[in-house]
Tab-separated table of C-alpha atoms and ligand atoms in Angstrom:
chain	number	residue	atom	x	y	z
A	1	UNK	CA	-2.632	-9.493	-25.190
A	2	UNK	CA	-2.123	-10.234	-21.497
A	3	UNK	CA	-1.267	-7.145	-19.403
A	4	UNK	CA	-0.559	-7.096	-15.699
A	5	UNK	CA	1.892	-7.142	-12.824
A	6	UNK	CA	5.326	-8.313	-13.939
A	7	UNK	CA	7.242	-7.477	-10.749
A	8	UNK	CA	6.427	-6.327	-7.205
A	9	UNK	CA	8.854	-4.641	-4.815
A	10	UNK	CA	8.254	-3.508	-1.249
A	11	UNK	CA	10.015	-1.324	1.275
A	12	UNK	CA	9.254	-0.365	4.852
A	13	UNK	CA	11.486	1.659	7.230
A	14	UNK	CA	13.912	-0.096	9.572
A	15	UNK	CA	12.018	0.639	12.813
A	16	UNK	CA	8.765	-0.487	14.367
A	17	UNK	CA	6.849	-0.121	17.598
A	18	UNK	CA	5.086	-3.055	19.297
A	19	UNK	CA	1.306	-2.517	19.434
A	20	UNK	CA	1.019	-4.225	22.841
A	21	UNK	CA	3.412	-1.650	24.274
A	22	UNK	CA	1.665	1.221	22.511
A	23	UNK	CA	-1.642	0.017	24.011
A	24	UNK	CA	-0.171	-0.025	27.527
A	25	UNK	CA	1.215	3.489	27.012
A	26	UNK	CA	-2.188	4.680	25.806
A	27	UNK	CA	-3.995	2.954	28.680
A	28	UNK	CA	-6.073	0.637	26.496
A	29	UNK	CA	-6.264	-3.146	26.556
A	30	UNK	CA	-3.617	-4.597	24.166
A	31	UNK	CA	-6.302	-6.862	22.610
A	32	UNK	CA	-8.059	-3.789	21.297
A	33	UNK	CA	-5.073	-3.100	19.032
A	34	UNK	CA	-3.994	-6.675	18.318
A	35	UNK	CA	-7.484	-8.205	17.873
A	36	UNK	CA	-10.026	-5.361	17.611
A	37	UNK	CA	-7.883	-3.413	15.126
A	38	UNK	CA	-5.751	-6.405	14.117
A	39	UNK	CA	-2.275	-4.849	14.229
A	40	UNK	CA	0.832	-6.338	15.892
A	41	UNK	CA	3.571	-3.895	14.902
A	42	UNK	CA	3.622	-0.418	13.372
A	43	UNK	CA	6.394	0.809	11.078
A	44	UNK	CA	8.040	4.032	12.221
A	45	UNK	CA	9.584	6.256	9.555
A	46	UNK	CA	12.736	8.219	10.452
A	47	UNK	CA	12.941	11.816	9.236
A	48	UNK	CA	15.337	10.558	6.539
A	49	UNK	CA	12.474	8.668	4.826
A	50	UNK	CA	9.561	10.277	2.985
A	51	UNK	CA	7.159	9.137	0.280
A	52	UNK	CA	9.840	9.646	-2.398
A	53	UNK	CA	12.564	7.611	-0.667
A	54	UNK	CA	10.164	4.829	0.354
A	55	UNK	CA	8.974	4.501	-3.262
A	56	UNK	CA	12.492	4.646	-4.667
A	57	UNK	CA	13.723	1.975	-2.215
A	58	UNK	CA	10.771	-0.294	-3.105
A	59	UNK	CA	11.453	0.141	-6.826
A	60	UNK	CA	15.214	-0.319	-6.478
A	61	UNK	CA	14.594	-3.904	-5.421
A	62	UNK	CA	12.929	-4.850	-8.731
A	63	UNK	CA	14.395	-2.615	-11.426
A	64	UNK	CA	17.049	-4.049	-13.757
A	65	UNK	CA	18.780	-2.531	-16.787
A	66	UNK	CA	16.064	-3.703	-19.183
A	67	UNK	CA	13.426	-1.995	-17.008
A	68	UNK	CA	15.561	1.175	-16.851
A	69	UNK	CA	15.433	1.263	-20.621
A	70	UNK	CA	11.838	0.173	-21.216
A	71	UNK	CA	9.995	2.031	-18.459
A	72	UNK	CA	8.544	5.070	-20.216
A	73	UNK	CA	5.906	6.013	-17.654
A	74	UNK	CA	6.303	6.463	-13.878
A	75	UNK	CA	3.094	6.864	-11.861
A	76	UNK	CA	3.563	7.927	-8.238
A	77	UNK	CA	0.430	7.232	-6.177
A	78	UNK	CA	0.520	8.958	-2.796
A	79	UNK	CA	-1.469	10.947	-0.273
A	80	UNK	CA	1.663	12.057	1.570
A	81	UNK	CA	3.420	13.724	-1.348
A	82	UNK	CA	6.193	16.226	-0.642
A	83	UNK	CA	5.369	19.063	-3.030
A	84	UNK	CA	2.168	20.725	-4.225
A	85	UNK	CA	3.562	21.137	-7.728
A	86	UNK	CA	6.405	18.804	-8.662
A	87	UNK	CA	5.547	15.104	-8.747
A	88	UNK	CA	7.343	12.560	-6.593
A	89	UNK	CA	7.671	10.482	-9.786
A	90	UNK	CA	10.298	12.861	-11.203
A	91	UNK	CA	12.569	12.407	-8.162
A	92	UNK	CA	12.156	8.617	-8.260
A	93	UNK	CA	12.852	8.625	-12.004
A	94	UNK	CA	16.206	10.350	-11.361
A	95	UNK	CA	17.129	8.334	-8.264
A	96	UNK	CA	16.641	5.090	-10.224
A	97	UNK	CA	18.415	6.300	-13.365
A	98	UNK	CA	15.485	5.604	-15.698
A	99	UNK	CA	15.315	6.335	-19.441
A	100	UNK	CA	14.872	10.127	-19.891
A	101	UNK	CA	12.178	9.549	-22.543
A	102	UNK	CA	9.549	8.787	-19.964
A	103	UNK	CA	6.413	10.412	-18.565
A	104	UNK	CA	6.401	11.003	-14.800
A	105	UNK	CA	3.310	12.059	-12.847
A	106	UNK	CA	1.792	11.915	-9.370
A	107	UNK	CA	-1.757	10.613	-8.897
A	108	UNK	CA	-3.928	11.418	-5.878
A	109	UNK	CA	-7.179	10.020	-4.536
A	110	UNK	CA	-6.446	8.909	-0.991
A	111	UNK	CA	-5.650	5.186	-0.755
A	112	UNK	CA	-7.077	4.534	-4.240
A	113	UNK	CA	-4.303	6.305	-6.215
A	114	UNK	CA	-2.068	3.305	-6.957
A	115	UNK	CA	-5.092	1.443	-8.348
A	116	UNK	CA	-5.782	4.384	-10.666
A	117	UNK	CA	-2.088	4.163	-11.623
A	118	UNK	CA	-2.331	0.463	-12.417
A	119	UNK	CA	-5.394	0.933	-14.609
A	120	UNK	CA	-3.740	3.860	-16.462
A	121	UNK	CA	-0.654	1.708	-16.900
A	122	UNK	CA	-2.786	-1.073	-18.360
A	123	UNK	CA	-4.207	1.358	-20.933
A	124	UNK	CA	-0.731	2.671	-21.763
A	125	UNK	CA	0.650	-0.838	-22.337
A	126	UNK	CA	-2.404	-1.761	-24.449
A	127	UNK	CA	-1.472	1.124	-26.787
A	128	UNK	CA	2.302	0.570	-26.499
A	129	UNK	CA	2.915	-3.160	-26.004
A	130	UNK	CA	6.700	-2.779	-25.743
A	131	UNK	CA	6.437	-0.265	-22.878
A	132	UNK	CA	6.753	-0.951	-19.187
A	133	UNK	CA	5.171	1.265	-16.542
A	134	UNK	CA	6.434	1.742	-12.989
A	135	UNK	CA	3.507	2.202	-10.583
A	136	UNK	CA	4.258	3.280	-7.011
A	137	UNK	CA	1.999	3.288	-3.957
A	138	UNK	CA	3.913	5.101	-1.218
A	139	UNK	CA	2.866	6.728	2.031
A	140	UNK	CA	3.489	7.591	5.633
A	141	UNK	CA	0.206	7.431	7.561
A	142	UNK	CA	0.116	10.048	10.326
A	143	UNK	CA	-2.883	10.751	12.544
A	144	UNK	CA	-1.036	12.121	15.550
A	145	UNK	CA	0.081	10.942	18.990
A	146	UNK	CA	-2.777	9.980	21.320
A	147	UNK	CA	-5.432	10.168	18.584
A	148	UNK	CA	-7.970	7.402	17.821
A	149	UNK	CA	-6.280	6.863	14.453
A	150	UNK	CA	-2.808	6.454	15.994
A	151	UNK	CA	-3.045	2.662	16.123
A	152	UNK	CA	-3.631	2.647	12.354
A	153	UNK	CA	-0.502	4.548	11.325
A	154	UNK	CA	2.339	2.991	9.328
A	155	UNK	CA	4.867	3.629	6.565
A	156	UNK	CA	5.996	1.883	3.411
A	157	UNK	CA	5.757	1.561	-0.328
A	158	UNK	CA	4.941	-1.000	-2.989
A	159	UNK	CA	6.417	-0.686	-6.487
A	160	UNK	CA	5.043	-2.608	-9.455
A	161	UNK	CA	6.149	-2.997	-13.049
A	162	UNK	CA	3.130	-3.276	-15.351
A	163	UNK	CA	3.829	-4.830	-18.737
A	164	UNK	CA	2.599	-7.130	-21.497
A	165	UNK	CA	3.053	-10.862	-20.812
A	166	UNK	CA	3.339	-10.282	-17.052
A	167	UNK	CA	5.071	-12.953	-14.998
A	168	UNK	CA	3.058	-12.553	-11.780
A	169	UNK	CA	-0.561	-11.606	-12.415
A	170	UNK	CA	-2.635	-10.841	-15.495
A	171	UNK	CA	-5.228	-8.111	-14.897
A	172	UNK	CA	-8.678	-9.172	-16.076
A	173	UNK	CA	-11.561	-7.110	-17.460
A	174	UNK	CA	-14.914	-6.254	-15.819
A	175	UNK	CA	-13.543	-3.658	-13.390
A	176	UNK	CA	-16.294	-1.889	-11.445
A	177	UNK	CA	-15.635	1.549	-9.956
A	178	UNK	CA	-17.645	4.006	-7.903
A	179	UNK	CA	-17.202	7.645	-6.829
A	180	UNK	CA	-19.152	9.575	-4.183
A	181	UNK	CA	-18.181	12.931	-2.623
A	182	UNK	CA	-18.059	12.198	1.137
A	183	UNK	CA	-15.913	13.445	4.038
A	184	UNK	CA	-14.748	10.287	5.801
A	185	UNK	CA	-11.006	11.050	5.721
A	186	UNK	CA	-9.109	14.049	4.383
A	187	UNK	CA	-5.957	16.089	4.912
A	188	UNK	CA	-6.203	19.829	4.304
A	189	UNK	CA	-3.213	21.361	2.555
A	190	UNK	CA	-2.047	23.074	5.789
A	191	UNK	CA	-1.954	19.906	7.881
A	192	UNK	CA	0.662	17.153	8.044
A	193	UNK	CA	-1.815	14.914	9.862
A	194	UNK	CA	-4.995	13.373	8.491
A	195	UNK	CA	-8.515	14.084	9.747
A	196	UNK	CA	-10.802	11.086	9.903
A	197	UNK	CA	-14.385	10.271	10.818
A	198	UNK	CA	-13.419	6.715	11.691
A	199	UNK	CA	-16.818	5.087	12.135
A	200	UNK	CA	-18.249	6.771	9.010
A	201	UNK	CA	-15.172	5.715	7.071
A	202	UNK	CA	-15.629	2.081	8.124
A	203	UNK	CA	-19.301	2.176	7.090
A	204	UNK	CA	-18.536	3.741	3.718
A	205	UNK	CA	-15.739	1.263	2.996
A	206	UNK	CA	-18.177	-1.612	3.479
A	207	UNK	CA	-20.957	0.133	1.532
A	208	UNK	CA	-18.603	0.774	-1.407
A	209	UNK	CA	-17.447	-2.852	-1.334
A	210	UNK	CA	-21.031	-4.139	-1.326
A	211	UNK	CA	-22.023	-1.863	-4.208
A	212	UNK	CA	-19.100	-2.653	-6.506
A	213	UNK	CA	-19.285	-6.364	-5.689
A	214	UNK	CA	-23.001	-6.518	-6.654
A	215	UNK	CA	-22.335	-4.813	-10.003
A	216	UNK	CA	-19.215	-6.921	-10.578
A	217	UNK	CA	-21.217	-10.140	-10.219
A	218	UNK	CA	-23.775	-8.956	-12.798
A	219	UNK	CA	-21.140	-7.686	-15.205
A	220	UNK	CA	-18.784	-10.677	-15.039
A	221	UNK	CA	-21.146	-13.557	-14.274
A	222	UNK	CA	-18.647	-14.628	-11.603
A	223	UNK	CA	-19.292	-15.376	-7.908
A	224	UNK	CA	-17.352	-15.893	-4.691
A	225	UNK	CA	-16.656	-19.511	-5.638
A	226	UNK	CA	-14.652	-18.233	-8.641
A	227	UNK	CA	-12.248	-16.304	-6.363
A	228	UNK	CA	-9.348	-18.151	-4.779
A	229	UNK	CA	-8.942	-15.164	-2.474
A	230	UNK	CA	-10.045	-11.564	-2.142
A	231	UNK	CA	-7.449	-8.991	-1.118
A	232	UNK	CA	-8.663	-5.758	0.422
A	233	UNK	CA	-7.333	-2.295	0.987
A	234	UNK	CA	-6.177	-2.638	4.614
A	235	UNK	CA	-6.077	0.550	6.715
A	236	UNK	CA	-5.843	-2.046	9.507
A	237	UNK	CA	-6.270	-5.785	9.131
A	238	UNK	CA	-9.707	-6.051	10.765
A	239	UNK	CA	-11.231	-3.717	8.139
A	240	UNK	CA	-11.188	-6.088	5.172
A	241	UNK	CA	-12.523	-8.896	7.348
A	242	UNK	CA	-15.545	-6.797	8.276
A	243	UNK	CA	-16.260	-6.232	4.572
A	244	UNK	CA	-15.639	-9.862	3.580
A	245	UNK	CA	-18.001	-11.143	6.275
A	246	UNK	CA	-20.898	-9.150	4.765
A	247	UNK	CA	-20.890	-11.321	1.607
A	248	UNK	CA	-19.731	-14.713	2.894
A	249	UNK	CA	-23.231	-16.148	3.218
A	250	UNK	CA	-23.430	-16.084	-0.593
A	251	UNK	CA	-20.942	-18.985	-0.685
A	252	UNK	CA	-20.977	-22.661	0.387
A	253	UNK	CA	-19.010	-23.668	3.498
A	254	UNK	CA	-15.823	-24.783	1.690
A	255	UNK	CA	-15.589	-21.497	-0.234
A	256	UNK	CA	-16.207	-19.496	2.960
A	257	UNK	CA	-13.400	-21.378	4.709
A	258	UNK	CA	-11.021	-20.855	1.796
A	259	UNK	CA	-11.712	-17.132	1.577
A	260	UNK	CA	-11.321	-16.651	5.331
A	261	UNK	CA	-8.083	-18.646	5.451
A	262	UNK	CA	-6.610	-16.772	2.485
A	263	UNK	CA	-7.785	-13.476	3.949
A	264	UNK	CA	-5.739	-14.130	7.100
A	265	UNK	CA	-2.658	-14.933	5.000
A	266	UNK	CA	-3.196	-11.758	2.975
A	267	UNK	CA	-2.875	-9.686	6.164
A	268	UNK	CA	0.518	-11.098	7.259
A	269	UNK	CA	2.714	-8.184	6.181
A	270	UNK	CA	0.122	-5.438	6.810
A	271	UNK	CA	-0.291	-6.619	10.416
A	272	UNK	CA	3.389	-5.840	11.016
A	273	UNK	CA	3.678	-2.645	8.986
A	274	UNK	CA	0.438	-0.762	9.614
A	275	UNK	CA	-1.385	1.375	7.107
A	276	UNK	CA	0.613	2.361	4.050
A	277	UNK	CA	-2.429	3.985	2.416
A	278	UNK	CA	-1.932	3.709	-1.387
A	279	UNK	CA	0.240	0.609	-1.136
A	280	UNK	CA	-1.872	-1.232	1.456
A	281	UNK	CA	-3.956	-3.311	-0.998
A	282	UNK	CA	-0.824	-4.349	-2.901
A	283	UNK	CA	1.028	-5.189	0.303
A	284	UNK	CA	-1.896	-7.466	1.106
A	285	UNK	CA	-1.615	-9.107	-2.324
A	286	UNK	CA	2.121	-9.556	-1.747
A	287	UNK	CA	1.453	-11.118	1.682
A	288	UNK	CA	-0.858	-13.651	0.082
A	289	UNK	CA	1.440	-14.496	-2.820
A	290	UNK	CA	4.574	-14.798	-0.678
A	291	UNK	CA	3.052	-16.684	2.245
A	292	UNK	CA	1.038	-19.336	0.398
A	293	UNK	CA	1.573	-21.400	-2.721
A	294	UNK	CA	-1.529	-20.874	-4.810
A	295	UNK	CA	-2.223	-22.782	-8.006
A	296	UNK	CA	-1.248	-21.120	-11.285
A	297	UNK	CA	-4.371	-19.732	-12.916
A	298	UNK	CA	-6.018	-18.851	-9.574
A	299	UNK	CA	-8.243	-15.791	-9.702
A	300	UNK	CA	-7.629	-13.142	-7.028
A	301	UNK	CA	-10.227	-10.429	-6.338
A	302	UNK	CA	-8.959	-6.992	-5.327
A	303	UNK	CA	-10.980	-4.296	-3.552
A	304	UNK	CA	-9.459	-0.847	-3.594
A	305	UNK	CA	-10.902	1.992	-1.501
A	306	UNK	CA	-9.720	5.584	-1.206
A	307	UNK	CA	-11.633	7.791	1.206
A	308	UNK	CA	-13.392	10.770	-0.154
A	309	UNK	CA	-14.265	8.371	-1.877
A	310	UNK	CA	-13.497	6.092	-4.824
A	311	UNK	CA	-13.766	2.305	-4.749
A	312	UNK	CA	-12.970	-0.341	-7.344
A	313	UNK	CA	-13.267	-4.110	-7.590
A	314	UNK	CA	-11.188	-5.988	-10.142
A	315	UNK	CA	-9.516	-9.341	-10.554
A	316	UNK	CA	-6.259	-10.898	-11.687
A	317	UNK	CA	-5.078	-14.352	-12.735
A	318	UNK	CA	-1.858	-15.799	-11.312
A	319	UNK	CA	0.637	-16.695	-14.018
A	320	UNK	CA	2.625	-19.960	-14.374
A	321	UNK	CA	5.438	-20.235	-11.785
A	322	UNK	CA	4.629	-16.738	-10.494
A	323	UNK	CA	6.410	-17.453	-7.189
A	324	UNK	CA	9.786	-17.597	-8.950
A	325	UNK	CA	9.444	-13.883	-9.701
A	326	UNK	CA	8.778	-12.788	-6.122
A	327	UNK	CA	11.473	-11.702	-3.662
A	328	UNK	CA	10.283	-13.788	-0.720
A	329	UNK	CA	13.691	-14.130	0.993
A	330	UNK	CA	14.410	-10.418	0.520
A	331	UNK	CA	11.161	-9.435	2.223
A	332	UNK	CA	11.701	-11.893	5.072
A	333	UNK	CA	15.124	-10.285	5.615
A	334	UNK	CA	13.609	-6.812	5.483
A	335	UNK	CA	11.275	-7.752	8.359
A	336	UNK	CA	13.990	-9.588	10.317
A	337	UNK	CA	16.438	-6.697	10.103
A	338	UNK	CA	14.017	-4.155	11.555
A	339	UNK	CA	14.682	-2.806	15.015
A	340	UNK	CA	12.086	-2.294	17.706
A	341	UNK	CA	11.860	1.181	19.213
A	342	UNK	CA	10.191	2.021	22.512
A	343	UNK	CA	7.009	4.108	22.622
A	344	UNK	CA	9.088	7.054	23.901
A	345	UNK	CA	11.541	6.727	21.012
A	346	UNK	CA	8.648	6.482	18.520
A	347	UNK	CA	7.112	9.657	19.972
A	348	UNK	CA	10.401	11.545	19.602
A	349	UNK	CA	10.843	10.305	16.013
A	350	UNK	CA	7.219	11.199	15.207
A	351	UNK	CA	7.763	14.810	16.325
A	352	UNK	CA	10.994	15.188	14.335
A	353	UNK	CA	9.811	16.808	11.100
A	354	UNK	CA	11.303	19.000	8.387
A	355	UNK	CA	11.503	22.764	8.968
A	356	UNK	CA	8.500	24.641	7.569
A	357	UNK	CA	10.131	28.104	7.659
A	358	UNK	CA	12.458	27.496	4.716
A	359	UNK	CA	15.589	27.013	6.830
A	360	UNK	CA	18.209	24.481	5.755
A	361	UNK	CA	18.828	21.255	7.647
A	362	UNK	CA	21.223	18.330	7.325
A	363	UNK	CA	20.463	14.864	8.698
A	364	UNK	CA	22.808	12.114	9.837
A	365	UNK	CA	22.038	9.554	7.124
A	366	UNK	CA	24.370	6.932	8.596
A	367	UNK	CA	21.622	5.973	11.083
A	368	UNK	CA	19.265	4.968	8.238
A	369	UNK	CA	20.239	1.660	6.565
A	370	UNK	CA	18.098	2.371	3.479
A	371	UNK	CA	19.923	2.798	0.170
A	372	UNK	CA	17.963	5.909	-0.772
A	373	UNK	CA	17.554	8.558	1.903
A	374	UNK	CA	16.624	12.179	2.447
A	375	UNK	CA	19.786	13.946	3.628
A	376	UNK	CA	18.171	17.302	4.416
A	377	UNK	CA	16.903	20.467	2.774
A	378	UNK	CA	18.856	23.234	1.071
A	379	UNK	CA	17.310	26.416	-0.385
A	380	UNK	CA	13.812	24.910	0.074
A	381	UNK	CA	14.811	21.817	-1.915
A	382	UNK	CA	14.785	18.292	-0.493
A	383	UNK	CA	18.175	16.645	-0.896
A	384	UNK	CA	18.084	12.958	-1.817
A	385	UNK	CA	20.991	10.526	-1.798
A	386	UNK	CA	21.265	7.128	-3.465
A	387	UNK	CA	24.114	5.612	-1.435
A	388	UNK	CA	24.885	3.198	-4.319
A	389	UNK	CA	25.522	5.887	-6.935
B	1	LIG	N1	-10.443	-6.885	22.874
B	1	LIG	C1	-10.813	-7.112	21.605
B	1	LIG	N2	-11.402	-6.168	20.813
B	1	LIG	C2	-11.588	-4.950	21.345
B	1	LIG	C3	-11.231	-4.649	22.675
B	1	LIG	C4	-10.643	-5.679	23.456
B	1	LIG	N3	-10.247	-5.476	24.713
B	1	LIG	N4	-11.542	-3.353	22.896
B	1	LIG	C5	-12.097	-2.872	21.763
B	1	LIG	N5	-12.118	-3.835	20.810
B	1	LIG	C6	-12.611	-3.743	19.441
B	1	LIG	C7	-13.913	-2.998	19.276
B	1	LIG	O1	-15.016	-3.813	19.588
B	1	LIG	C8	-13.835	-2.623	17.816
B	1	LIG	O2	-14.150	-3.741	17.012
B	1	LIG	P1	-15.302	-3.648	15.895
B	1	LIG	O3	-14.964	-2.452	15.055
B	1	LIG	O4	-15.211	-4.937	15.188
B	1	LIG	O5	-16.575	-3.442	16.640
B	1	LIG	C9	-12.356	-2.353	17.590
B	1	LIG	O6	-11.682	-2.966	18.692
B	1	LIG	C10	-11.994	-0.903	17.564
B	1	LIG	O7	-12.579	-0.282	18.678
B	1	LIG	P2	-13.219	1.171	18.581
B	1	LIG	O8	-13.766	1.542	19.886
B	1	LIG	O9	-14.119	1.238	17.387
B	1	LIG	O10	-11.883	1.986	18.282
B	1	LIG	P3	-11.651	3.503	18.082
B	1	LIG	O11	-12.854	4.330	18.350
B	1	LIG	O12	-10.432	3.810	18.854
B	1	LIG	O13	-11.351	3.678	16.504
B	1	LIG	C11	-10.778	3.267	14.251
B	1	LIG	C12	-10.891	2.662	15.648
B	1	LIG	C13	-10.299	2.192	13.301
B	1	LIG	C14	-12.120	3.789	13.784
B	1	LIG	C15	-9.720	4.430	14.312
B	1	LIG	O14	-8.481	3.897	14.657
B	1	LIG	C16	-9.601	5.176	13.010
B	1	LIG	O15	-10.366	6.068	12.716
B	1	LIG	N6	-8.595	4.810	12.179
B	1	LIG	C17	-8.454	5.357	10.868
B	1	LIG	C18	-9.412	4.640	9.952
B	1	LIG	C19	-9.001	4.763	8.562
B	1	LIG	O16	-7.879	4.516	8.247
B	1	LIG	N7	-9.899	5.132	7.697
B	1	LIG	C20	-9.542	5.241	6.338
B	1	LIG	C21	-10.526	4.449	5.594
B	1	LIG	S1	-9.938	3.246	4.679
């Protein structure tokens, strides 16, 4: 039985800051951000968006009545969750009006969590072929104003329906995964900003990729020439390129050119959104699928990395007419309708956070065009609104 990605939805907040302008404000050369890091624009999340609303808005785009009935498992992958106990999946389940007879859980392992969710979903569908699973990768990446990680912030979510007979991509076997307890990036429970050892993190990302790729080749008998493209977890778009370059000499010239060209296409959306942590790999896949017509049956490699650290390499096969099941026009509109904010405005929005002393607050939700928004807090409970219901 084929199991894989049947639908992919995406959401990013309605504001962004231009990386050239951020560079000027931070007194660095713009090329450092646009070429050295590889980012052009960075999504800015208003206080009315959090990991729950981003995920729910991404899912809203793809869920129909049949999905509402058949989804019996919601997996919320995030490293910017809103509660230490209750899962974000339960809120999304309610906001979307899903079948009550469903499981709903949150999964955490830095940027790797949505990949764990997809593989769990695959197992669930293998045992329950009629089921559909909603997997969410949703995050707001915050390092802080004037920090070295600031240029790699971002916000957004990817939602995927995993099912039997998928219409977009079948997930293949021969996954290779790797865990090692390292401190390259972490966020202690008391902090709303991440800590990162940037250079170490870059080194470990590449090391993990090299290790899983070597084992994958042995296990599968496949090589670079068998991959139409490789999509990477993209904390920033230069990162995957650094990893890809370490293996390119294994391939003949034409394969090298193909992989490099497809890599660039796979960074299109990420370059204008920034890091969305758990969803970043799947945003890269979406960029590739929506910005190039690939042949049905093409094999796509996927490298997932979550600091701390867990890495995984796996592959998928594009299904017949897969492009008909993508929302290309919808995503183009989402990008076109965003509004640029100045660096000063971004700084003000960045500092506007929820109260941490238990006091109530109410936000003006009319300023946020998203369908699902956070309207405030009441009695220590986040208040969510689906404007369509
Ligand atoms: N023109 C072009 N490139 C330039 C440049 C210029 N004027 N100035 C600098 N650069 C390049 C550097 O050469 C470097 O490229 P390289 O890495 O290929 O050598 C790149 O820009 C970044 O410069 P660097 O000095 O390393 O930046 P930094 O110390 O400010 O930190 C990160 C960059 C990415 C390490 C930092 O933003 C970070 O830690 N981000 C978070 C990383 C993360 O998300 N980790 C999670 C793991 S997945």
